[in-house]
PDB file of C-alpha atoms in Angstrom:
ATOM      1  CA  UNK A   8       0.000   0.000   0.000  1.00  0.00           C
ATOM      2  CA  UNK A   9       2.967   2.731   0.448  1.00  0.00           C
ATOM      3  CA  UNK A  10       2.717   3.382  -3.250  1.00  0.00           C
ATOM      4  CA  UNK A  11      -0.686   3.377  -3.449  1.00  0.00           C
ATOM      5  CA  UNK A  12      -1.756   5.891  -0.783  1.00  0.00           C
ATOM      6  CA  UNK A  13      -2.363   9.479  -2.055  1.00  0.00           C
ATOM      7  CA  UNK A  14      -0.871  12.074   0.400  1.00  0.00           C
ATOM      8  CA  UNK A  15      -4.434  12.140   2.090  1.00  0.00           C
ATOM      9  CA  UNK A  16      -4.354   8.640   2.719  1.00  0.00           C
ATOM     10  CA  UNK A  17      -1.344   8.956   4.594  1.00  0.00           C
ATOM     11  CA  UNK A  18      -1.670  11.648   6.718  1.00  0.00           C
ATOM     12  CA  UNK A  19      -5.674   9.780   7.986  1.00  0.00           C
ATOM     13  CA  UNK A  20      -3.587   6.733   7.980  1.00  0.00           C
ATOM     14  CA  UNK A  21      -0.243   6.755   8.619  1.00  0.00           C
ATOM     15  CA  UNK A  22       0.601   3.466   9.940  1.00  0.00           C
ATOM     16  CA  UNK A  23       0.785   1.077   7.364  1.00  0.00           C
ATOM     17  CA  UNK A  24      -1.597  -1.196   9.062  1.00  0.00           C
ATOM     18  CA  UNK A  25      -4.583   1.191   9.434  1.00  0.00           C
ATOM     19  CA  UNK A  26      -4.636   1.389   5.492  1.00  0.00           C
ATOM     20  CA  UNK A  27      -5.957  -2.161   4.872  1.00  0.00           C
ATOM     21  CA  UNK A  28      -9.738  -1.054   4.665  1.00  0.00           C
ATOM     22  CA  UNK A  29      -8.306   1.061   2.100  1.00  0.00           C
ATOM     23  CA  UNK A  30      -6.688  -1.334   0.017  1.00  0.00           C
ATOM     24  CA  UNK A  31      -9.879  -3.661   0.411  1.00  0.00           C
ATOM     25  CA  UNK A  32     -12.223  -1.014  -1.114  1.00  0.00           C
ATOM     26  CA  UNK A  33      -9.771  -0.449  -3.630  1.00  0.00           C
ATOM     27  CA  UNK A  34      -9.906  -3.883  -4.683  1.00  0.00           C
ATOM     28  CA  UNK A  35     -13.841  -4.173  -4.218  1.00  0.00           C
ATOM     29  CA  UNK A  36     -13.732  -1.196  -6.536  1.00  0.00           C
ATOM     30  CA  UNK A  37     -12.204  -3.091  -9.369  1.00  0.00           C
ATOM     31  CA  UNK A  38      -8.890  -2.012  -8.927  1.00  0.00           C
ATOM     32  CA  UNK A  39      -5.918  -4.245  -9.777  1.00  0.00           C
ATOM     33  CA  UNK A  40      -3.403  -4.437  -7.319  1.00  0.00           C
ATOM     34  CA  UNK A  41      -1.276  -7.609  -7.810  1.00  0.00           C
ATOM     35  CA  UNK A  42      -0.832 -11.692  -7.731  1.00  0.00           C
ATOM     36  CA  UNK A  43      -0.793 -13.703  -4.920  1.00  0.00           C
ATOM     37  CA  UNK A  44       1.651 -17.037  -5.751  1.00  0.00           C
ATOM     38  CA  UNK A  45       0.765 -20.265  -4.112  1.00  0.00           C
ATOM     39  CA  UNK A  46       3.059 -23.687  -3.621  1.00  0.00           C
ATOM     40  CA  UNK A  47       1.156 -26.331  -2.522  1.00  0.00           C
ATOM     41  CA  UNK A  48      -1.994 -24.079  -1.987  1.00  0.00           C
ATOM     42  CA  UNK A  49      -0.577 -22.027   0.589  1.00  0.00           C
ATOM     43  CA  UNK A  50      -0.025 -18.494  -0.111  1.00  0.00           C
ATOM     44  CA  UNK A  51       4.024 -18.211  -0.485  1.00  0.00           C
ATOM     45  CA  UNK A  52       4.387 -14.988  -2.702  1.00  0.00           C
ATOM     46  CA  UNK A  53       2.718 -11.504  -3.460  1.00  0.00           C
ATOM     47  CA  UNK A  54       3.625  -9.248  -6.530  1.00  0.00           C
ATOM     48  CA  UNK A  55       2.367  -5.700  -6.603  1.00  0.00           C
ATOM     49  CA  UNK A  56       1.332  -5.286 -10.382  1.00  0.00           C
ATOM     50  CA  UNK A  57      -1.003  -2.647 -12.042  1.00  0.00           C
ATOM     51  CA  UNK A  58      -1.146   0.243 -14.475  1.00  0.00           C
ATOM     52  CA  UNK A  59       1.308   2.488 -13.574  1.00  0.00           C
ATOM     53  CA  UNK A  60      -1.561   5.388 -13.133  1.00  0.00           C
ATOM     54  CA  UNK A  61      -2.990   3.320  -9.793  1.00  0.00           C
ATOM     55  CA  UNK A  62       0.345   4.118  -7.889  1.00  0.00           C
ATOM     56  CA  UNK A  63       1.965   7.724  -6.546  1.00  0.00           C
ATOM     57  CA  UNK A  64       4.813   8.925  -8.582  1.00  0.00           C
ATOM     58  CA  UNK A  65       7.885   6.433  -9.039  1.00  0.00           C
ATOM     59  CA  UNK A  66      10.324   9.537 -10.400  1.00  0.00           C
ATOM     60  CA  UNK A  67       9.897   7.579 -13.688  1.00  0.00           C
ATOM     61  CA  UNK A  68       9.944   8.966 -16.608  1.00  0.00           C
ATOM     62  CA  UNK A  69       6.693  10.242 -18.642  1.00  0.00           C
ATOM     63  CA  UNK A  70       5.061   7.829 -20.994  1.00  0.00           C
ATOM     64  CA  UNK A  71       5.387   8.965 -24.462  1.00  0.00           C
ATOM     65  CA  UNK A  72       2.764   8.386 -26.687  1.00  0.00           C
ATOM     66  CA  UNK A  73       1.139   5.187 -27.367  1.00  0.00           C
ATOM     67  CA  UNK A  74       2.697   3.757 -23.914  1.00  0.00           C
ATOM     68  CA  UNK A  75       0.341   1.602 -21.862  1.00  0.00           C
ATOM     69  CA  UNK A  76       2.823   1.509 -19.133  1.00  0.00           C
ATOM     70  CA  UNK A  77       2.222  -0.758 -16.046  1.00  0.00           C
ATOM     71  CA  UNK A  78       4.414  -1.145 -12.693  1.00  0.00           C
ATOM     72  CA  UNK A  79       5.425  -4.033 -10.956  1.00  0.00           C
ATOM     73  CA  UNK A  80       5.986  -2.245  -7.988  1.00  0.00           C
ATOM     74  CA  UNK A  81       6.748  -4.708  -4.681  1.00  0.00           C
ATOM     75  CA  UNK A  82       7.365  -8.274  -4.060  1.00  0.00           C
ATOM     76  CA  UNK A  83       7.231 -10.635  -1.471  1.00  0.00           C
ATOM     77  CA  UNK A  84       8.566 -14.236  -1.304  1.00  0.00           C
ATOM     78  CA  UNK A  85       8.385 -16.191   2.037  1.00  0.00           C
ATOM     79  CA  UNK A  86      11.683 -16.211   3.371  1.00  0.00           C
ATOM     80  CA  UNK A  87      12.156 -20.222   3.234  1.00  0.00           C
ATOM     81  CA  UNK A  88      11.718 -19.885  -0.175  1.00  0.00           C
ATOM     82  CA  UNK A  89      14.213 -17.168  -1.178  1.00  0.00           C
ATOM     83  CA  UNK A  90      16.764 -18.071  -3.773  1.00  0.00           C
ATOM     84  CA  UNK A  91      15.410 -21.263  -5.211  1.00  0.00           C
ATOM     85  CA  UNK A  92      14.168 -18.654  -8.223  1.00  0.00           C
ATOM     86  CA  UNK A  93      10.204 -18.220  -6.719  1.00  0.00           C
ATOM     87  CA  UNK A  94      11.193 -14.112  -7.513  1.00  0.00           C
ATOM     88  CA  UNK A  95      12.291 -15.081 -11.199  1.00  0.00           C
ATOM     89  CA  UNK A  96       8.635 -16.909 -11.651  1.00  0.00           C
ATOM     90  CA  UNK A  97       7.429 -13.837 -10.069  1.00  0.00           C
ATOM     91  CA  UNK A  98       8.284 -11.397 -12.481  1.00  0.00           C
ATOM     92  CA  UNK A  99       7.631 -13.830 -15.353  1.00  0.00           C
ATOM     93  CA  UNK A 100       3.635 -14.310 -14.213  1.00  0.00           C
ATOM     94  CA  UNK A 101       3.726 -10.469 -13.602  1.00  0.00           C
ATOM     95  CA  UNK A 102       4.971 -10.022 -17.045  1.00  0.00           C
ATOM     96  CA  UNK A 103       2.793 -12.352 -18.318  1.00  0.00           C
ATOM     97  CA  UNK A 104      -0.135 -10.890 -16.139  1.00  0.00           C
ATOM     98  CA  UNK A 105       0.513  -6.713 -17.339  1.00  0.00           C
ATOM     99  CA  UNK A 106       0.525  -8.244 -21.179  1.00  0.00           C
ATOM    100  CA  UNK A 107      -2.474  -9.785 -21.527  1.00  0.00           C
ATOM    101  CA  UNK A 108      -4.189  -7.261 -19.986  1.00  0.00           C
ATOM    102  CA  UNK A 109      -3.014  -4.817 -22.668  1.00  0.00           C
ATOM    103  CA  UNK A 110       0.054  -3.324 -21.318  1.00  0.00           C
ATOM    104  CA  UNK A 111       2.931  -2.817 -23.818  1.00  0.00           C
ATOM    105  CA  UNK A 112       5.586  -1.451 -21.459  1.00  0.00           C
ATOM    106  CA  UNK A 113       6.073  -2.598 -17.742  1.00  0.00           C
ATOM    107  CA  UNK A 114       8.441  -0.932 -15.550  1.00  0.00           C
ATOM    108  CA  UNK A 115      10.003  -1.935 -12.378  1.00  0.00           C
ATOM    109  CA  UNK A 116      11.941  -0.090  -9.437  1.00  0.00           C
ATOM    110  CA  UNK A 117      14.534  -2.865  -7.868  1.00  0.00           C
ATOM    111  CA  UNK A 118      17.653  -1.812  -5.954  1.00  0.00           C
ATOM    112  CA  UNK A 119      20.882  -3.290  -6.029  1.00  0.00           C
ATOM    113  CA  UNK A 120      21.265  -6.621  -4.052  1.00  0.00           C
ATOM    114  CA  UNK A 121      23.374  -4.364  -1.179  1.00  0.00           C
ATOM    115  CA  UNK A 122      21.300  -1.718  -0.976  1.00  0.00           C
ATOM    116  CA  UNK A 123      20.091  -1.150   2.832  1.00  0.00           C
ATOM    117  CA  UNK A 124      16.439   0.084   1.755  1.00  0.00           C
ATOM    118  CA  UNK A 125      13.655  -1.192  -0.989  1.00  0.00           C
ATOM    119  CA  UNK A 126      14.819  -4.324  -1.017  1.00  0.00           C
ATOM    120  CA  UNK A 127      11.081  -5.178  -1.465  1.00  0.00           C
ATOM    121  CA  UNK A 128      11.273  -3.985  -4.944  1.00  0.00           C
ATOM    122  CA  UNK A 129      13.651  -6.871  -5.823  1.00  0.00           C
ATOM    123  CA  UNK A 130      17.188  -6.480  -7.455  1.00  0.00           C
ATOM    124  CA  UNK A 131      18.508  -5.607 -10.738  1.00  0.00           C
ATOM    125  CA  UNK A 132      20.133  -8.937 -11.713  1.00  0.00           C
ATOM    126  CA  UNK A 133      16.782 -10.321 -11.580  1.00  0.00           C
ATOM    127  CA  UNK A 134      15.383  -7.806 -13.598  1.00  0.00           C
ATOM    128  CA  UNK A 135      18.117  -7.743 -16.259  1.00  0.00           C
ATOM    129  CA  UNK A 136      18.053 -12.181 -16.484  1.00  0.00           C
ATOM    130  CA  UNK A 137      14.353 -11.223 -17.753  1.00  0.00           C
ATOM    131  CA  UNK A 138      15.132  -8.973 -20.310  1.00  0.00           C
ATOM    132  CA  UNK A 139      14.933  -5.450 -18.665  1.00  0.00           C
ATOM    133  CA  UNK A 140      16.786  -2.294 -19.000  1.00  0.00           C
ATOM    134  CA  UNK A 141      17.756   0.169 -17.687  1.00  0.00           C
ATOM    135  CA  UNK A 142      16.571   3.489 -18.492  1.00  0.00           C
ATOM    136  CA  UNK A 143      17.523   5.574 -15.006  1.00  0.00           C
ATOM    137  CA  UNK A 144      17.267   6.072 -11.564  1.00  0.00           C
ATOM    138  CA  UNK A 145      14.334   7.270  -9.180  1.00  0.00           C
ATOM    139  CA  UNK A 146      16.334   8.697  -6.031  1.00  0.00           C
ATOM    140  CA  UNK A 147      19.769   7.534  -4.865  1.00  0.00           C
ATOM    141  CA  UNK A 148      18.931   3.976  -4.722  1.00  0.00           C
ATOM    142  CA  UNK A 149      16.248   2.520  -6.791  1.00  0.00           C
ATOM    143  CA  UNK A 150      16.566   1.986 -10.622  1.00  0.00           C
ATOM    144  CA  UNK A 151      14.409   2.660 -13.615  1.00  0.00           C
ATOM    145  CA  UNK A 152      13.744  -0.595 -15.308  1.00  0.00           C
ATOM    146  CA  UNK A 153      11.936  -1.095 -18.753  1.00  0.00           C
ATOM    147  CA  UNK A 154      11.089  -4.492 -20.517  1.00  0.00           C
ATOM    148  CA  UNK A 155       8.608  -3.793 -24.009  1.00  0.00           C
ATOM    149  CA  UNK A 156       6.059  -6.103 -24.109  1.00  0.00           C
TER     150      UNK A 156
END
């Protein structure tokens, strides 16, 4: 929810915990807000995807004309689970997800695997394995990444 929350949101809400009503309504409204991935059917992963209008600003560039940009904005794999490649299949059923819902560009924000903040917006080698580039940075630690769809 911390890039979904207008500056309203936050200042009525600002623990992160007393914004889940509002990311409930948002999804009763119709909203998309991500993928949940399952092993075994538990509930093991979470990817924030969506059209990059749903979120607050990223520092990203604007969309030039004809873009249909979304953002793949968070991520979550349980931590038993980390670097078996659950974050690779991640980004692929994002991908896959932003695509056929008639996205042509998605972007994502990851950090470097040392950086000491955002880690929840996954790392760049990840990113660039799947055919992403870079196109900048938003900030001091979190890069600008493209893949066309």
């Amino acid at each position: 929810m911390a890039w979904r929350a207008t500056p309203e949101e936050v200042k009525a809400a600002p623990r992160g915990s007393d914004r889940k009503p509002l990311m409930k309504a948002r999804i009763a409204d119709g909203t998309t807000v991500g993928l949940v991935g399952y092993l075994d059917g538990e509930p093991v992963a979470w990817v924030s995807i969506a059209p990059r209008e749903t979120y607050r600003d990223f520092g990203a560039p604007e969309a030039e004309k004809g873009e249909k940009i979304w953002s793949l904005a968070c991520m979550y794999v349980h931590r038993k689970l980390r670097g078996q490649g659950f974050g690779t299949q991640l980004i692929g059923a994002a991908t896959a997800y932003a695509k056929r819902r008639g996205a042509n560009v998605l972007e994502a924000y990851p950090v470097d695997p040392k950086s000491p903040s955002y880690r929840f917006m996954g790392f760049v080698p990840a990113f660039e394995r799947l055919g992403f580039e870079e196109i900048g940075k938003a900030g001091s630690r979190r890069h600008v990444m493209r893949l066309e769809l």
